[in-house]
Amino acid sequence: MTPPAAPLRRKLIAGGCTLLLLPLVPGLARAATIVAVRTWPADEYTRVTLEMDTELKAEHFTLDNPHRLVVDIEGVQLSTAINDLVSKIRPNDPYISAVRVGQNRPNVVRLVFDLKQDVAPQVFTLKPIGEYKYRLVLDLYPKIAQDPLMALLKDTENDPLAGILESLAQGGPSEAPIPSVEGQKLPPTARKPPEGAPPPPPRTAPGLRPGRPILVALDPGHGGEDPGAIGKRGTREKDIVLQIAMRLKKLIDAQPGMRAYLTRDRDYFVPLNVRVQKARRVQADLFISIHADAWIKPTARGSSVWALSQHGATSSAARWLAKKENDADLIGGVNLGAHNAQVAKVLLDLSTGAQINDSIRVGTQVLKEIGKINKLHKNRIERAGFAVLKAPDIPSILIETAFISNPQEEQLLRTPAHQQRIAHAVLSGIQDYFSAHPALARRS
Ligand SMILES: [Zn+2]
């Protein structure tokens, strides 16, 4: 209660406050502008992103019968951009059937998502980064987390090796938990490690078992909100590497005794530690992350292959590259704390020299094969602290297939024939590795 004696002073203070508060609470003075609305539907989860010129507050809750997610955004007025959301929901979205947008109260826009199933929503904001302004992110996860092992099994239906993979899935590796977020339940068959307990020590070598196919986890870099590097002609790294990974998967699946698993099979964002967790969950024998390089100078060219370094990078350019690839989580938009980050962190400390030695072996073979179809950027395998290569028990390499920032190589990367050549070269490198190191196949 301000004493009525000082109305003029009060007015001045109020005026000052408005000015001071303007950048912090824009809703009080003017409505924020929604710059863009994007949706990324995928089986694993559907993401809706609202990009705006200022940070906004949002509240959310779910309703049952029928399932709905309600999101109230403060400080916005209805606009064409936000109304666009309605048309951006695709009929094949696994989670959202429709969205309704309305001005709920002055200054509050309410989004009501009609759902196809119950969800575990993650609602969070991201500060401006890269090309993006402020983002309000709505991630709709299924109430029961998806087991990558089950996804792999579904993919291998009618496959002569399905039985073997199924027996593998029966127990499910308890040291490799199912990637999940807060609010999700685990599938009934999965065993959950006790809360806060570190995972038991991992296998020290690739766990190839007799009769079991060699399982290669293919990891197309970036995706969703994170386009990766972009070429002069607008070619996006995330699209090219997915195409190459899908070609390589086809080649691998056609080999007797070999199968491939994709850490992402469409255009959506997968956090780096989730990629690692998925590969561990399916007990991959090899992890191959596929990327395309970029450099300020368009003349930089050539392929390179990378293994993990726990103690610094082989050069400052290497350190720069690892940072750029690790930034995928910032640009793609990770909800810090939502994923089992604790597990991921413990895993990092378990990284072994054995993994790195095997990674260098397989990487050297792959580099040799790629050298037959493209100029090499460096003649030997390089090393840096890539977050995605940190599975302690799976030999892991990262391939920079070519420079998307080099106009000639960008053109090559766009060409199906060249994508196929890259896939063939990687397959040959993998095969050379497994035939040169049959000893690995006996360890279990
Ligand atoms: Zn990349």
Short mmCIF file of C-alpha atoms and ligand atoms in Angstrom, two decimals, residues 222 237 291 325, ligand 1:
data_model
loop_
_atom_site.label_atom_id
_atom_site.label_comp_id
_atom_site.label_asym_id
_atom_site.label_seq_id
_atom_site.Cartn_x
_atom_site.Cartn_y
_atom_site.Cartn_z
CA HIS A 222 22.61 -34.08 -36.05
CA GLU A 237 24.68 -32.27 -43.16
CA HIS A 291 29.18 -36.64 -40.42
CA GLU A 325 30.19 -31.69 -33.09
ZN ZN B 1 28.62 -33.22 -37.80
#
